[in-house]
Each structure stands twice: as structure tokens, then as C-alpha cells.
Amino acid sequence: MEQSYDMIIIGAGPAGMSAAIYAARAGMAVLVLEKTGIQGGQVLNTYEVDNYPALPEISGFDLCMKMKEHMEKLGVKSRDGDVTEIIDQGEVKMVCTAEGNYITKTVVIASGAHHAKLGVSGEEEFAGMGVSYCATCDGAFFRGKTTAVIGGGDVAVEDAIFLARGCEKVYLIHRRDELRAAKSLQEALFKLPNVEILWDTTVDEIAGSEQVEYLKLNHVKNGEKSELKINGVFVAVGIIPNSKAFEGFVEMDEKGYIKAGEDGHTSVKGVFAAGDVRTKQLRQIITAAADGANAVTSAERYLAG
Ligand code: NAP
């Protein structure tokens, strides 16, 4: 058993790092646990973040590094730790990881979210062989080639814009006739000559021999079936909260988001949720960072009784 903490923060994305900065400034004994061992979370894979105030056009990687530096300058310690369970022992909580258990007075769950799968034939078979969930990580492999992005949200449109810089042709395949992504992103996308949008279209199968070679498509309005030759496909069909370890411990909604308001309070006293993992309207870096600050303020009030 380890020393006990005032606060353990689970996850080192913008919500977790912001919470760590606020906790350190509040004089708390705080520890950040990060499953992947790398601070940043999903933002690390964002090519360009253009909506974080005062830092226009900063890359996701650079923004994460700035947050990490800030956190470390305040003396925050972080450790690798894949949290498997939290046990409520009343005044204290036990945070269990594969590497060891920790005792803490409060917990901030800021474990974020991960990419959803499309769930079609060929998706698993060709993972890493032409199927990717991260354009900024894998886009360079498709320089001068033809790729497709599936989805109509911010991530899909950002991915298509990013890929269009290096690919000869990019198809954006969306199941409706309207994109969900922010209007500013849509405008940037519509200007690109090498991007073609396939509206009202779903993917039935990802196919090929050794590598992905083509997609079997379905037009949802007229039922027409077609095949599209591509070299790579990027799946961007939404996110799933990283909340499995907390099932049965805190209340969640039907999608697995931890039920918590802006103050971060969950159904368990002393346990707070921040960032993409909690129920909220807008999942952005800035709202995640704000959540971290709010959760720590709530925790301070909780500790003060
Ligand atoms: P999202 O906003 O949930 O969009 C998912 C997209 O995938 C939607 O267009 C959806 O179609 C489509 N989709 C879902 N399931 C599908 C399926 N089975 N087959 C085909 N298409 C499917 O998810 P996201 O783009 O990953 O973004 C996640 C969150 O991060 C969002 O809250 C987003 O705003 C935020 N984000 C913000 C920024 C930024 O501010 N710069 C950048 C990245 C992400 P429908 O539209 O028909 O539902």
C-alpha cells in the first residue's frame, strides 16, 4: 500500500492535466494516473487545434506538451496506471490498478473516450493494413494515394482536410445528406478540390486481399450498391467513454457516460468526473480543461466539509 493522497486524478488529457494544475495550486497532495503512460489523450492525435483561445493553429501535440510542462512545473507527479476499480471506503477511496493500489480522499475521473468501431466485415481483419482510426498518425502512409474517411462529425471532417494535404484523392463517406461537423470546418472542406463527399452512403464491407483495396457501399436512399477503390480508410464515427472500470460504481447514462454536472459531482461522494467521460453538451479541449478546474473546486469544498 502506498502513501495516501488528497486527490487521485485518473487520466492525463486536458481535463486531467487541468485538474492537476488546480489541485497543485490548492496545495493538495495529488497523483495523476495515466493508462497509456503518455500525457495528452485524444488531443495528441489532432493535427491542428484552432479553437483554444490565445493559441491559434497550435498542434494537438504542442498543446499537450504545454499543459504537461505547466503541470510538472507545479510539481505534479504522474504514474503509469491502468485503473481497474475504485472501492469506496467512506472517507477514503481505494484506487486499484494493475501496478498497485492507492488510498485517496478524493478522485477525479478524467479517463476520456476512445474511437468507436464501424462494426462491418473487414474492419478488424484489415486493422493496420489500410484501416485506421487516426489520420494524423497514419495519414503519411497514404501520400499520393486515395483514401476514404467515414463519418460526418468534427473528427471526420478534420481528418479529411488533413489527408487532402497529402493524398491524391479523399472521399468523405457520410450516412446522411448533412454534416454534423462545425460550420467552419465544413467551409474549409468544401473548398478542397481533391475531396469528394459521398452523401447518404454507408459502408457494407471493407475488402481486399493482403491490404484494403475497396469498399462495398450502399446508397441509403435508393439502395444502390457500388464499389469504391481506395488504398486506405479512416473510421471517424464517434467516441465511446472510457468508463468500463467504473460500471456499477458510479451512475452512468445508457451510453456509458458518467452522470455528472458542471460541478463534476458523481453519484459517489468524493468522486468527481471531468472531460469527455462525463455527461455534457460540448466535448472540446476547452470544456475538458474547464471541467478539471470545476471538479477540483468541488473537491476542495467537499474536503472542507
Ligand atoms: P461525433 O460528433 O459523434 O460524430 C460521429 C459521426 O459519425 C456522425 O456524423 C455520425 O453520423 C457518424 N456515425 C456514427 N455512427 C456511424 C455508423 N455506424 N456508420 C456511419 N456513420 C456513423 O464524433 P466525433 O467527430 O468523433 O467527435 C467526438 C467529439 O469530439 C464531438 O463532441 C466533437 O464535437 C468533439 N471534437 C471537437 C473538435 C474541435 O472542436 N475542433 C475536434 C474533434 C472532436 P450522424 O451525423 O448521422 O449521427
PDB file of N, CA and C and ligand atoms in Angstrom, residues 42 46 48 50-51 117-118 150-156 158 173-176 178-180 185 202 236-239 276 281-284, ligand 1:
ATOM      1  N   GLN A  42      -6.748  12.099 -26.365  1.00  0.00           N
ATOM      2  CA  GLN A  42      -7.129  12.154 -27.788  1.00  0.00           C
ATOM      3  C   GLN A  42      -6.526  13.347 -28.517  1.00  0.00           C
ATOM      4  N   THR A  46      -4.613  15.273 -32.747  1.00  0.00           N
ATOM      5  CA  THR A  46      -5.225  16.361 -33.518  1.00  0.00           C
ATOM      6  C   THR A  46      -4.119  17.148 -34.204  1.00  0.00           C
ATOM      7  N   GLU A  48      -4.218  20.037 -35.897  1.00  0.00           N
ATOM      8  CA  GLU A  48      -4.225  21.475 -35.605  1.00  0.00           C
ATOM      9  C   GLU A  48      -5.438  21.796 -34.740  1.00  0.00           C
ATOM     10  N   ASP A  50      -7.628  24.780 -33.517  1.00  0.00           N
ATOM     11  CA  ASP A  50      -7.750  26.198 -33.878  1.00  0.00           C
ATOM     12  C   ASP A  50      -8.826  26.900 -33.053  1.00  0.00           C
ATOM     13  N   ASN A  51      -9.260  26.237 -31.959  1.00  0.00           N
ATOM     14  CA  ASN A  51     -10.327  26.873 -31.177  1.00  0.00           C
ATOM     15  C   ASN A  51     -10.005  26.947 -29.692  1.00  0.00           C
ATOM     16  N   LYS A 117     -15.927   1.796 -33.200  1.00  0.00           N
ATOM     17  CA  LYS A 117     -15.700   0.974 -34.396  1.00  0.00           C
ATOM     18  C   LYS A 117     -16.928   1.070 -35.297  1.00  0.00           C
ATOM     19  N   LEU A 118     -16.705   0.818 -36.589  1.00  0.00           N
ATOM     20  CA  LEU A 118     -17.814   0.858 -37.535  1.00  0.00           C
ATOM     21  C   LEU A 118     -18.653  -0.426 -37.433  1.00  0.00           C
ATOM     22  N   ILE A 150     -14.757   7.844 -43.050  1.00  0.00           N
ATOM     23  CA  ILE A 150     -16.168   7.529 -42.782  1.00  0.00           C
ATOM     24  C   ILE A 150     -16.633   8.311 -41.561  1.00  0.00           C
ATOM     25  N   GLY A 151     -17.729   9.062 -41.709  1.00  0.00           N
ATOM     26  CA  GLY A 151     -18.279   9.860 -40.614  1.00  0.00           C
ATOM     27  C   GLY A 151     -18.579  11.270 -41.078  1.00  0.00           C
ATOM     28  N   GLY A 152     -19.303  12.011 -40.262  1.00  0.00           N
ATOM     29  CA  GLY A 152     -19.682  13.375 -40.650  1.00  0.00           C
ATOM     30  C   GLY A 152     -19.501  14.369 -39.524  1.00  0.00           C
ATOM     31  N   GLY A 153     -18.773  13.973 -38.467  1.00  0.00           N
ATOM     32  CA  GLY A 153     -18.552  14.862 -37.317  1.00  0.00           C
ATOM     33  C   GLY A 153     -17.263  15.661 -37.466  1.00  0.00           C
ATOM     34  N   ASP A 154     -16.889  16.362 -36.397  1.00  0.00           N
ATOM     35  CA  ASP A 154     -15.670  17.180 -36.405  1.00  0.00           C
ATOM     36  C   ASP A 154     -14.435  16.361 -36.771  1.00  0.00           C
ATOM     37  N   VAL A 155     -14.348  15.179 -36.176  1.00  0.00           N
ATOM     38  CA  VAL A 155     -13.140  14.371 -36.398  1.00  0.00           C
ATOM     39  C   VAL A 155     -13.054  13.938 -37.862  1.00  0.00           C
ATOM     40  N   ALA A 156     -14.178  13.475 -38.430  1.00  0.00           N
ATOM     41  CA  ALA A 156     -14.168  13.020 -39.828  1.00  0.00           C
ATOM     42  C   ALA A 156     -13.757  14.163 -40.757  1.00  0.00           C
ATOM     43  N   GLU A 158     -12.127  16.985 -39.989  1.00  0.00           N
ATOM     44  CA  GLU A 158     -10.722  17.339 -39.742  1.00  0.00           C
ATOM     45  C   GLU A 158      -9.786  16.331 -40.405  1.00  0.00           C
ATOM     46  N   ILE A 173     -17.268   9.756 -46.658  1.00  0.00           N
ATOM     47  CA  ILE A 173     -18.493   8.955 -46.807  1.00  0.00           C
ATOM     48  C   ILE A 173     -19.371   9.187 -45.584  1.00  0.00           C
ATOM     49  N   HIS A 174     -20.555   9.757 -45.846  1.00  0.00           N
ATOM     50  CA  HIS A 174     -21.425  10.086 -44.716  1.00  0.00           C
ATOM     51  C   HIS A 174     -22.815   9.494 -44.933  1.00  0.00           C
ATOM     52  N   ARG A 175     -23.403   9.022 -43.858  1.00  0.00           N
ATOM     53  CA  ARG A 175     -24.681   8.298 -43.977  1.00  0.00           C
ATOM     54  C   ARG A 175     -25.889   9.213 -44.184  1.00  0.00           C
ATOM     55  N   ARG A 176     -25.694  10.523 -44.000  1.00  0.00           N
ATOM     56  CA  ARG A 176     -26.824  11.465 -44.190  1.00  0.00           C
ATOM     57  C   ARG A 176     -26.467  12.467 -45.282  1.00  0.00           C
ATOM     58  N   GLU A 178     -26.216  15.717 -44.643  1.00  0.00           N
ATOM     59  CA  GLU A 178     -25.806  16.919 -43.908  1.00  0.00           C
ATOM     60  C   GLU A 178     -24.723  16.515 -42.907  1.00  0.00           C
ATOM     61  N   LEU A 179     -23.692  17.336 -42.800  1.00  0.00           N
ATOM     62  CA  LEU A 179     -22.620  17.005 -41.859  1.00  0.00           C
ATOM     63  C   LEU A 179     -22.950  17.530 -40.463  1.00  0.00           C
ATOM     64  N   ARG A 180     -22.429  16.847 -39.474  1.00  0.00           N
ATOM     65  CA  ARG A 180     -22.615  17.258 -38.081  1.00  0.00           C
ATOM     66  C   ARG A 180     -21.498  18.226 -37.660  1.00  0.00           C
ATOM     67  N   LEU A 185     -15.388  24.163 -40.160  1.00  0.00           N
ATOM     68  CA  LEU A 185     -14.684  23.006 -40.731  1.00  0.00           C
ATOM     69  C   LEU A 185     -15.308  22.616 -42.068  1.00  0.00           C
ATOM     70  N   THR A 202     -23.549   4.393 -46.863  1.00  0.00           N
ATOM     71  CA  THR A 202     -22.957   3.621 -45.767  1.00  0.00           C
ATOM     72  C   THR A 202     -22.007   2.567 -46.347  1.00  0.00           C
ATOM     73  N   ALA A 236     -14.129   7.402 -38.524  1.00  0.00           N
ATOM     74  CA  ALA A 236     -14.301   8.509 -37.567  1.00  0.00           C
ATOM     75  C   ALA A 236     -15.783   8.635 -37.240  1.00  0.00           C
ATOM     76  N   VAL A 237     -16.304   7.588 -36.607  1.00  0.00           N
ATOM     77  CA  VAL A 237     -17.750   7.536 -36.384  1.00  0.00           C
ATOM     78  C   VAL A 237     -18.125   7.765 -34.914  1.00  0.00           C
ATOM     79  N   GLY A 238     -17.316   8.550 -34.220  1.00  0.00           N
ATOM     80  CA  GLY A 238     -17.700   8.925 -32.866  1.00  0.00           C
ATOM     81  C   GLY A 238     -16.800   8.328 -31.800  1.00  0.00           C
ATOM     82  N   ILE A 239     -17.173   8.612 -30.566  1.00  0.00           N
ATOM     83  CA  ILE A 239     -16.332   8.188 -29.441  1.00  0.00           C
ATOM     84  C   ILE A 239     -17.146   7.402 -28.413  1.00  0.00           C
ATOM     85  N   ASP A 276     -14.386  14.394 -21.343  1.00  0.00           N
ATOM     86  CA  ASP A 276     -15.227  13.622 -22.270  1.00  0.00           C
ATOM     87  C   ASP A 276     -15.980  12.469 -21.615  1.00  0.00           C
ATOM     88  N   GLN A 281     -22.821  18.615 -22.869  1.00  0.00           N
ATOM     89  CA  GLN A 281     -23.288  19.008 -24.187  1.00  0.00           C
ATOM     90  C   GLN A 281     -22.145  19.099 -25.203  1.00  0.00           C
ATOM     91  N   LEU A 282     -21.034  19.669 -24.779  1.00  0.00           N
ATOM     92  CA  LEU A 282     -19.976  20.000 -25.732  1.00  0.00           C
ATOM     93  C   LEU A 282     -18.644  19.377 -25.311  1.00  0.00           C
ATOM     94  N   ARG A 283     -18.142  18.468 -26.142  1.00  0.00           N
ATOM     95  CA  ARG A 283     -16.871  17.810 -25.818  1.00  0.00           C
ATOM     96  C   ARG A 283     -15.753  18.451 -26.631  1.00  0.00           C
ATOM     97  N   GLN A 284     -15.041  19.367 -26.008  1.00  0.00           N
ATOM     98  CA  GLN A 284     -13.955  20.108 -26.641  1.00  0.00           C
ATOM     99  C   GLN A 284     -12.812  20.207 -25.632  1.00  0.00           C
TER     100      GLN A 284
HETATM  101  P1  NAP B   1     -19.441  12.739 -33.467  1.00  0.00           P
HETATM  102  O1  NAP B   1     -19.547  14.207 -33.391  1.00  0.00           O
HETATM  103  O2  NAP B   1     -20.302  11.889 -32.592  1.00  0.00           O
HETATM  104  O3  NAP B   1     -19.678  12.323 -34.993  1.00  0.00           O
HETATM  105  C1  NAP B   1     -19.738  10.965 -35.382  1.00  0.00           C
HETATM  106  C2  NAP B   1     -20.104  10.913 -36.849  1.00  0.00           C
HETATM  107  O4  NAP B   1     -20.082   9.569 -37.263  1.00  0.00           O
HETATM  108  C3  NAP B   1     -21.512  11.465 -37.126  1.00  0.00           C
HETATM  109  O5  NAP B   1     -21.500  12.205 -38.308  1.00  0.00           O
HETATM  110  C4  NAP B   1     -22.345  10.192 -37.269  1.00  0.00           C
HETATM  111  O6  NAP B   1     -23.395  10.337 -38.193  1.00  0.00           O
HETATM  112  C5  NAP B   1     -21.331   9.215 -37.829  1.00  0.00           C
HETATM  113  N1  NAP B   1     -21.628   7.848 -37.446  1.00  0.00           N
HETATM  114  C6  NAP B   1     -21.841   7.351 -36.205  1.00  0.00           C
HETATM  115  N2  NAP B   1     -22.040   6.017 -36.263  1.00  0.00           N
HETATM  116  C7  NAP B   1     -21.951   5.666 -37.557  1.00  0.00           C
HETATM  117  C8  NAP B   1     -22.077   4.454 -38.258  1.00  0.00           C
HETATM  118  N3  NAP B   1     -22.314   3.307 -37.625  1.00  0.00           N
HETATM  119  N4  NAP B   1     -21.947   4.460 -39.601  1.00  0.00           N
HETATM  120  C9  NAP B   1     -21.706   5.611 -40.264  1.00  0.00           C
HETATM  121  N5  NAP B   1     -21.563   6.804 -39.659  1.00  0.00           N
HETATM  122  C10 NAP B   1     -21.690   6.830 -38.321  1.00  0.00           C
HETATM  123  O7  NAP B   1     -17.956  12.211 -33.166  1.00  0.00           O
HETATM  124  P2  NAP B   1     -16.503  12.814 -33.478  1.00  0.00           P
HETATM  125  O8  NAP B   1     -16.443  13.505 -34.769  1.00  0.00           O
HETATM  126  O9  NAP B   1     -15.582  11.674 -33.202  1.00  0.00           O
HETATM  127  O10 NAP B   1     -16.295  13.882 -32.327  1.00  0.00           O
HETATM  128  C11 NAP B   1     -16.357  13.473 -30.963  1.00  0.00           C
HETATM  129  C12 NAP B   1     -16.491  14.689 -30.053  1.00  0.00           C
HETATM  130  O11 NAP B   1     -15.280  15.443 -30.075  1.00  0.00           O
HETATM  131  C13 NAP B   1     -17.593  15.629 -30.537  1.00  0.00           C
HETATM  132  O12 NAP B   1     -18.251  16.131 -29.410  1.00  0.00           O
HETATM  133  C14 NAP B   1     -16.834  16.715 -31.269  1.00  0.00           C
HETATM  134  O13 NAP B   1     -17.516  17.948 -31.286  1.00  0.00           O
HETATM  135  C15 NAP B   1     -15.559  16.777 -30.462  1.00  0.00           C
HETATM  136  N6  NAP B   1     -14.433  17.300 -31.289  1.00  0.00           N
HETATM  137  C16 NAP B   1     -14.234  18.638 -31.393  1.00  0.00           C
HETATM  138  C17 NAP B   1     -13.224  19.143 -32.179  1.00  0.00           C
HETATM  139  C18 NAP B   1     -12.979  20.598 -32.288  1.00  0.00           C
HETATM  140  O14 NAP B   1     -13.663  21.382 -31.672  1.00  0.00           O
HETATM  141  N7  NAP B   1     -12.031  21.077 -33.090  1.00  0.00           N
HETATM  142  C19 NAP B   1     -12.400  18.283 -32.873  1.00  0.00           C
HETATM  143  C20 NAP B   1     -12.619  16.935 -32.788  1.00  0.00           C
HETATM  144  C21 NAP B   1     -13.648  16.454 -31.990  1.00  0.00           C
HETATM  145  P3  NAP B   1     -24.689  11.234 -37.862  1.00  0.00           P
HETATM  146  O15 NAP B   1     -24.249  12.662 -38.037  1.00  0.00           O
HETATM  147  O16 NAP B   1     -25.669  10.781 -38.882  1.00  0.00           O
HETATM  148  O17 NAP B   1     -25.085  10.896 -36.471  1.00  0.00           O
END
